Amino acid sequence: MIGLTGFGGYIPRLRLSRKSIADTNGWIQPGLKGLGKGERSICNWDEDSVTMAVEAARDCLHDRDNAEIRAIYLGSTTLPFLDRQNSGIVAAALNMDESLSTVDITSSQKAGTTALSTALDSADSSDGKEILVLASDARHTRAAAQQEMIFGDGAAAFTVGSKGVIAESLARHSFATDFVDHYRGENRSYDYNWEERWIRDEGYLKIMPQAIDKALAKAGIDAASVDTLIAPSTLKRVPEKIAQMTGINADALADALDGRVGATGCAHPLVMLSHVLESAKPGQIIVVASFGQGCDVLIFKVTNAIADRQPQTGISGYIARRQEETNYNKYMAFNDLVEQEKGMRAELDNQTAMTQLYRRRDMLLGLVGGECDVCGTRQFPRSRVCVNPNCNATNTQKPCNFSDTPAKIMTWSADHLTYCPDPPLHYGMIQFEGGGRFLANFTDADVGHVGTGQDVKMMFRVKDFDNQRGFRRYFWKAAPIRTSEESKNG
């Protein structure tokens, strides 16, 4: 039996009120006011498709051995590097064994489902290992564009294999045609969108029902027996029409998360699938369809193992971990929609030494430190000499991964002088459970809600940008954990 063996996801903490977008841009686009309900997820300034993919993978693999993974397939249309393997960065951040295959799949809104379908085709029941499938998108739009109201940022993760299958793959069908509903050409930052009625009538309503019908026929399943249909579309009433045309019950349509997250690009069908699996019951039939220069359809049957493979936080948990953002100007700044005067302190040369990045990749990307074999002292970074003054043994440190180790804030500062895209810059000394400490930058930190002794979670983020050369450097930051009561009180 081949199918899904685990799942997870990630939604950024920040939620931009759609009303703030409409209030700012309604003078030039009055039609935006009709879309001004709810909120959408937005990346912090130090998040992108790679960092979201890492967090989704951690959510999926929280109780798993990374040695079980033999390949990583990453689907995205917003990869930060055009000529550097982005899935390779993810593998390094997850501290994966380097004897694995990494693949980037892009250039279509069905890149996420294509990655999953390819993994299911490639899964081998003989070796017992799994393929990690990731889909992540942070789509950019022009200010005041309708898509700015509709889109959201997010990622999903799945493992595919033959052991501990939680959702058996029953059938798959793909349909490829160069139907151009939108495109983004070379050296262009934003999509060019075609007319909505044409996309609806000639695209979704002719292509998707045909593909779903063929997939159901392959699986030998009657449409009326489908428990959940995932068929996301940014066009109103299209999912309902597709359900009607295929004979699937309208009440089988999955929550599209429109009012809380938005459409997360090629990740969205898999974000919805991850969300559905959180409450799925054994025996349920799930149909996943995605549209983009054709259509992918995947059909799964939930097994009894679903209760044993739940994510650490899940899409629902990350939706609940929200911080409202009403400052549209901050969103514009984070997405380079406005040119700002950053001041002299921002005039730094952030060139990365590629030699050091490679030689110390386990430390810089995987947050791997050391643990002394003699006295058990942990430290970051790893060095030849143990930092314990009562030991000082040399060449005794074995690798120790700190990325998933709980930690607390020992000391902290909020720096208003050093340049930061979202001032003040919070940083401080953190102490890891079981030993080890280092001076870390903080992320997702709220002014007035950072304190000594506070728990933090390590998160993979963008450290800084080298705008002269088009390079971005990644590292781990400490995210202060606020209690539910603190979050309620703002």
XYZ file of C-alpha atoms in Angstrom:
490
model
C 0.000 0.000 0.000
C 1.418 3.378 -1.074
C 0.104 6.651 0.289
C 0.548 9.452 2.784
C 2.381 8.481 5.970
C 2.433 11.889 7.669
C 1.302 15.477 7.235
C 1.825 18.964 8.581
C 1.702 22.604 7.608
C 2.622 26.162 8.403
C 0.793 29.489 8.271
C 2.717 32.676 9.142
C 1.743 34.344 12.393
C 0.865 37.744 10.922
C -2.652 38.365 9.593
C -3.328 41.452 7.525
C -6.841 42.820 7.850
C -8.410 43.048 4.403
C -10.251 46.144 5.574
C -6.903 47.916 5.951
C -6.114 47.152 2.291
C -9.521 48.423 1.153
C -9.329 51.547 3.328
C -5.930 52.440 1.879
C -6.615 51.693 -1.778
C -10.385 52.155 -2.061
C -9.975 55.645 -3.490
C -8.434 54.203 -6.663
C -10.076 50.749 -6.633
C -13.593 51.104 -5.164
C -14.298 47.447 -5.944
C -11.855 46.369 -3.236
C -14.341 47.339 -0.530
C -16.521 44.378 -1.453
C -13.584 42.065 -0.626
C -12.737 43.778 2.644
C -13.960 41.061 5.012
C -11.729 38.773 7.032
C -7.949 38.609 6.953
C -5.105 37.025 5.038
C -1.834 35.515 6.196
C 1.331 37.453 5.393
C 4.983 36.612 5.803
C 7.086 38.527 8.270
C 10.004 40.388 6.679
C 12.300 37.416 7.364
C 10.023 34.710 5.940
C 9.790 33.323 2.418
C 8.839 30.124 0.621
C 11.944 28.309 1.886
C 11.508 29.224 5.554
C 7.807 28.301 5.431
C 8.657 24.954 3.819
C 11.134 24.239 6.626
C 8.533 24.977 9.312
C 5.899 22.839 7.569
C 8.404 19.974 7.344
C 9.250 20.280 11.047
C 5.541 20.152 11.852
C 5.224 16.937 9.855
C 8.445 15.267 11.060
C 8.314 16.281 14.726
C 8.249 12.679 15.989
C 10.114 11.047 13.119
C 13.683 10.034 12.302
C 15.081 12.122 9.449
C 17.046 9.069 8.321
C 13.750 7.675 7.003
C 13.675 10.371 4.276
C 15.356 9.535 0.975
C 14.151 12.500 -1.113
C 12.631 15.973 -0.820
C 10.289 17.369 -3.489
C 9.530 21.088 -3.110
C 6.727 22.677 -5.117
C 6.577 26.483 -5.343
C 6.161 29.316 -7.852
C 7.923 31.839 -5.582
C 11.297 30.243 -4.927
C 13.849 32.823 -3.736
C 16.672 31.381 -5.876
C 16.370 30.840 -9.612
C 19.707 29.034 -9.868
C 20.365 27.387 -6.509
C 18.463 24.347 -5.349
C 15.971 25.642 -2.828
C 15.041 22.151 -1.626
C 18.729 21.694 -0.816
C 18.521 24.600 1.622
C 15.499 22.928 3.222
C 17.396 19.645 3.538
C 20.314 21.401 5.249
C 18.004 23.252 7.646
C 16.360 19.946 8.578
C 19.822 18.435 9.176
C 19.119 15.676 6.675
C 21.688 13.105 5.633
C 23.276 14.415 2.437
C 22.780 11.055 0.705
C 19.355 12.025 -0.558
C 17.717 13.490 -3.632
C 16.334 17.042 -3.669
C 14.040 18.363 -6.398
C 12.451 21.780 -7.052
C 9.132 21.711 -8.950
C 7.816 25.061 -10.164
C 6.224 27.184 -12.922
C 2.587 26.164 -12.371
C -0.165 26.596 -9.797
C -0.376 22.811 -9.684
C 3.304 22.492 -8.725
C 2.327 21.317 -5.222
C 0.074 18.488 -6.393
C 2.553 17.622 -9.147
C 5.230 17.206 -6.468
C 2.909 14.945 -4.472
C 1.856 12.931 -7.515
C 5.502 12.492 -8.555
C 6.388 11.298 -5.058
C 3.560 8.743 -5.119
C 4.812 7.495 -8.506
C 8.370 7.273 -7.121
C 7.550 5.672 -3.776
C 9.228 2.290 -3.314
C 7.693 -0.211 -0.913
C 10.894 -2.290 -0.809
C 13.312 0.097 0.940
C 10.946 1.318 3.661
C 12.080 4.919 3.223
C 9.872 7.902 2.544
C 9.732 10.980 0.336
C 9.108 14.369 1.931
C 6.782 16.513 -0.201
C 6.578 20.245 0.448
C 4.480 22.979 -1.148
C 5.073 26.606 -0.220
C 4.118 29.933 -1.768
C 4.314 33.621 -0.879
C 2.875 35.280 -3.976
C 3.534 38.976 -4.534
C 1.080 41.378 -6.152
C 1.010 45.050 -6.990
C -0.448 47.378 -4.412
C -4.232 47.792 -4.865
C -4.513 44.664 -7.020
C -7.535 42.473 -6.379
C -5.208 39.522 -5.838
C -3.685 41.358 -2.886
C -6.995 40.851 -1.076
C -7.380 37.217 -2.115
C -3.912 35.714 -1.734
C -2.276 34.429 1.450
C 1.049 32.860 2.416
C 1.469 29.300 3.653
C 2.980 25.841 3.254
C 2.110 22.171 3.632
C 4.183 19.022 4.137
C 3.568 15.304 3.607
C 5.588 12.124 3.787
C 4.914 9.452 1.193
C 5.735 5.776 1.660
C 4.422 2.280 2.323
C 4.679 1.927 6.119
C 2.138 3.432 8.482
C -0.006 4.774 5.636
C -2.659 7.191 6.943
C -4.265 7.863 3.552
C -4.000 5.270 0.807
C -3.528 6.540 -2.734
C -6.388 5.088 -4.782
C -5.947 6.848 -8.120
C -4.386 9.839 -9.832
C -5.094 11.591 -13.096
C -3.279 14.523 -14.696
C -4.384 16.636 -17.630
C -1.915 19.016 -19.306
C -2.887 21.882 -21.594
C -1.380 25.305 -22.162
C -4.415 27.212 -20.931
C -2.973 30.544 -19.792
C -5.108 32.116 -17.073
C -2.177 34.180 -15.815
C 1.584 34.242 -16.259
C 4.738 35.848 -14.908
C 7.417 36.385 -17.504
C 11.163 36.521 -17.063
C 12.360 39.545 -15.065
C 8.820 40.341 -13.950
C 7.837 40.606 -10.305
C 4.079 40.241 -10.644
C 1.575 38.023 -12.456
C -0.368 39.252 -15.457
C -3.962 38.050 -15.159
C -6.452 37.339 -17.943
C -10.240 37.889 -17.919
C -12.075 36.018 -15.132
C -15.112 34.838 -17.090
C -12.899 33.195 -19.697
C -10.851 31.485 -16.966
C -13.998 30.235 -15.262
C -15.957 29.011 -18.292
C -13.175 27.716 -20.570
C -10.690 26.794 -17.857
C -11.989 25.537 -14.522
C -15.425 24.360 -15.639
C -14.211 22.455 -18.694
C -10.859 21.104 -17.493
C -11.332 20.251 -13.818
C -14.614 18.237 -13.996
C -13.193 16.157 -16.845
C -10.066 15.314 -14.835
C -12.058 14.490 -11.687
C -14.391 12.173 -13.618
C -11.432 10.256 -15.071
C -9.728 9.927 -11.678
C -12.935 8.623 -10.087
C -13.292 6.112 -12.928
C -9.718 4.897 -12.352
C -10.441 4.441 -8.648
C -13.785 2.745 -9.334
C -15.538 5.177 -7.002
C -18.982 6.694 -7.414
C -19.008 10.484 -7.087
C -21.733 10.372 -4.453
C -19.434 8.393 -2.118
C -16.810 11.159 -1.972
C -16.639 12.537 1.562
C -14.419 15.563 0.876
C -13.694 17.512 -2.297
C -10.747 19.894 -2.330
C -10.999 22.035 -5.463
C -9.749 25.535 -4.600
C -10.450 28.495 -6.849
C -10.227 32.239 -6.324
C -13.324 32.646 -8.513
C -16.669 32.715 -6.723
C -18.976 29.686 -6.888
C -16.541 27.686 -9.029
C -15.972 24.887 -6.453
C -19.729 24.515 -6.000
C -20.227 24.300 -9.756
C -17.476 21.701 -10.106
C -19.082 19.574 -7.389
C -22.418 19.812 -9.194
C -20.931 18.908 -12.585
C -19.137 15.849 -11.202
C -22.010 14.582 -9.074
C -20.177 15.127 -5.780
C -22.352 16.352 -2.919
C -22.051 20.098 -2.329
C -21.615 19.556 1.399
C -18.442 17.572 0.649
C -16.583 20.772 -0.276
C -13.698 21.413 2.104
C -13.208 24.689 3.944
C -11.156 26.864 1.590
C -9.831 28.972 4.520
C -10.654 32.134 2.555
C -11.540 34.352 5.493
C -8.651 33.350 7.736
C -5.702 32.599 5.445
C -6.417 33.358 1.792
C -5.318 31.427 -1.295
C -1.769 30.194 -0.725
C -0.889 29.624 -4.369
C 0.316 26.210 -5.468
C 0.439 25.185 -1.799
C -3.277 25.733 -1.263
C -4.691 22.339 -2.340
C -2.186 20.665 -0.003
C -2.743 23.198 2.796
C -6.437 22.331 2.572
C -5.625 18.601 2.482
C -3.473 18.905 5.599
C -6.276 20.799 7.323
C -8.851 18.160 6.312
C -6.685 15.277 7.569
C -6.595 16.769 11.067
C -10.223 15.682 11.560
C -10.523 12.906 8.964
C -12.018 9.537 9.920
C -10.979 6.059 8.699
C -12.707 5.046 5.485
C -13.352 8.579 4.225
C -12.666 9.315 0.552
C -10.834 12.572 -0.213
C -10.501 14.025 -3.714
C -7.841 16.719 -4.263
C -7.880 18.732 -7.500
C -5.636 21.612 -8.528
C -5.731 23.855 -11.587
C -2.809 25.306 -13.544
C -2.070 24.698 -17.254
C -4.210 21.625 -16.827
C -5.303 19.763 -13.720
C -4.010 17.217 -11.215
C -6.477 15.015 -9.339
C -5.481 12.705 -6.485
C -7.847 10.390 -4.591
C -7.109 9.081 -1.096
C -8.817 6.758 1.357
C -8.154 7.462 5.046
C -6.913 4.473 7.065
C -7.053 3.512 10.742
C -3.484 4.795 11.198
C -4.632 8.438 10.934
C -4.845 8.771 14.731
C -1.173 7.812 15.141
C 0.342 10.398 12.800
C -0.916 13.837 13.754
C 1.208 16.974 13.186
C 2.817 18.838 16.049
C 0.839 22.050 15.493
C -1.031 21.569 12.230
C -2.773 24.097 10.017
C -5.450 24.645 12.677
C -2.823 25.330 15.314
C -0.970 27.814 13.138
C -4.223 29.558 12.212
C -4.869 29.979 15.948
C -1.309 31.308 16.439
C -2.165 34.662 14.921
C -1.212 38.285 15.400
C -3.438 40.866 13.742
C -1.692 43.446 11.579
C -3.678 46.522 10.553
C -0.713 48.581 9.363
C -0.871 48.291 5.590
C 2.263 50.409 5.275
C 4.255 47.746 7.120
C 2.982 45.099 4.701
C 4.037 47.298 1.769
C 7.503 47.731 3.251
C 7.949 44.006 3.880
C 7.067 43.269 0.239
C 9.085 46.079 -1.396
C 5.937 47.799 -2.655
C 7.279 51.159 -1.551
C 10.783 52.623 -1.650
C 11.892 53.651 1.829
C 14.690 55.732 3.218
C 16.426 53.213 5.464
C 19.133 55.499 6.786
C 22.906 55.236 7.011
C 22.813 52.307 9.415
C 21.326 50.168 6.651
C 24.299 50.836 4.359
C 26.050 47.542 5.021
C 27.774 45.088 2.723
C 26.110 41.783 3.581
C 28.182 39.609 1.289
C 28.230 35.961 2.368
C 31.512 34.047 2.271
C 30.456 30.939 0.343
C 33.489 29.014 1.582
C 32.445 29.471 5.212
C 28.793 28.814 4.398
C 29.793 25.430 2.980
C 32.391 24.435 5.563
C 30.099 25.335 8.474
C 26.792 24.433 6.828
C 25.682 22.121 9.616
C 26.044 24.944 12.148
C 24.729 27.811 9.986
C 21.805 26.018 8.358
C 21.134 23.088 10.693
C 21.884 24.758 14.066
C 24.199 21.895 14.985
C 26.465 22.447 17.978
C 28.446 20.001 20.091
C 28.161 17.712 23.107
C 31.263 16.588 24.956
C 31.718 12.802 25.102
C 33.655 13.117 28.354
C 31.464 15.346 30.559
C 28.251 15.729 28.525
C 28.465 19.523 28.310
C 26.571 20.984 25.368
C 27.697 24.092 23.534
C 26.998 26.190 20.480
C 28.984 26.544 18.338
C 30.970 23.329 18.439
C 34.712 23.728 19.033
C 37.805 21.596 19.583
C 37.911 22.362 23.304
C 35.047 21.691 25.741
C 33.835 24.932 27.364
C 33.364 23.255 30.750
C 36.266 24.639 32.865
C 36.357 21.406 34.837
C 36.807 19.377 31.658
C 38.514 21.254 28.804
C 38.826 17.994 26.887
C 39.869 18.323 23.255
C 38.366 16.723 20.167
C 35.586 15.081 22.202
C 32.497 16.803 20.849
C 29.887 14.929 18.880
C 27.254 16.803 16.830
C 24.215 18.028 18.789
C 21.175 19.490 17.022
C 19.648 22.471 18.872
C 16.873 23.405 16.412
C 14.177 21.403 18.222
C 15.521 21.878 21.754
C 13.353 24.009 24.083
C 15.016 27.202 25.281
C 14.431 30.218 27.523
C 15.476 33.854 27.411
C 18.300 34.687 29.839
C 18.830 38.327 28.829
C 17.319 40.481 26.114
C 17.497 43.901 24.464
C 15.268 45.921 22.150
C 17.617 47.933 19.929
C 16.184 51.002 18.174
C 19.555 52.069 16.706
C 20.636 49.048 14.678
C 18.776 48.860 11.360
C 15.963 46.310 11.271
C 13.090 46.124 8.740
C 10.685 45.826 11.692
C 12.185 47.829 14.575
C 13.167 47.480 17.294
C 15.636 44.656 16.791
C 15.071 42.170 19.606
C 17.953 39.917 20.560
C 19.393 38.263 23.642
C 21.094 35.324 25.276
C 19.058 32.128 25.240
C 19.648 29.013 27.334
C 18.811 25.599 25.891
C 17.265 22.876 27.992
C 20.009 20.394 28.850
C 22.776 22.943 28.325
C 24.107 25.246 25.639
C 23.486 28.930 25.045
C 24.104 31.590 22.429
C 23.259 35.168 21.521
C 20.313 35.007 19.138
C 18.193 37.429 17.178
C 14.476 37.176 17.971
C 11.638 36.943 15.468
C 7.867 37.333 15.840
C 8.619 39.381 18.963
C 6.026 41.904 20.138
C 7.137 45.096 21.855
C 6.314 44.851 25.550
C 5.835 41.096 25.454
C 9.417 39.848 25.741
C 10.832 38.923 29.119
C 13.544 37.048 30.990
C 12.644 33.403 31.562
C 10.209 33.364 28.637
C 10.083 30.203 26.523
C 11.262 30.481 22.915
C 11.084 28.237 19.882
C 13.883 28.181 17.332
C 12.671 29.051 13.817
C 14.496 29.052 10.476
C 14.403 32.563 9.013
C 16.148 34.998 6.671
C 19.034 36.581 8.549
C 19.753 39.348 6.060
C 19.683 40.291 2.381
C 22.621 41.031 0.116
C 20.789 43.295 -2.326
C 23.964 44.080 -4.272
C 24.330 40.451 -5.349
C 20.810 39.106 -4.976
C 21.647 36.673 -2.171
C 19.774 36.006 1.044
C 21.353 34.441 4.095
C 19.447 32.114 6.409
C 19.934 31.302 10.082
C 17.927 30.345 13.158
C 16.138 32.873 15.350
C 14.348 32.598 18.682
C 10.584 33.201 18.605
C 9.171 34.165 22.042
C 6.175 32.032 22.981
C 3.253 34.036 24.315
C 0.597 32.438 26.475
C -2.972 32.330 25.164
C -3.944 34.913 27.799
C -1.198 37.305 26.670
C -2.292 36.923 23.050
C -5.911 37.733 23.965
C -4.813 40.900 25.729
C -2.754 42.018 22.736
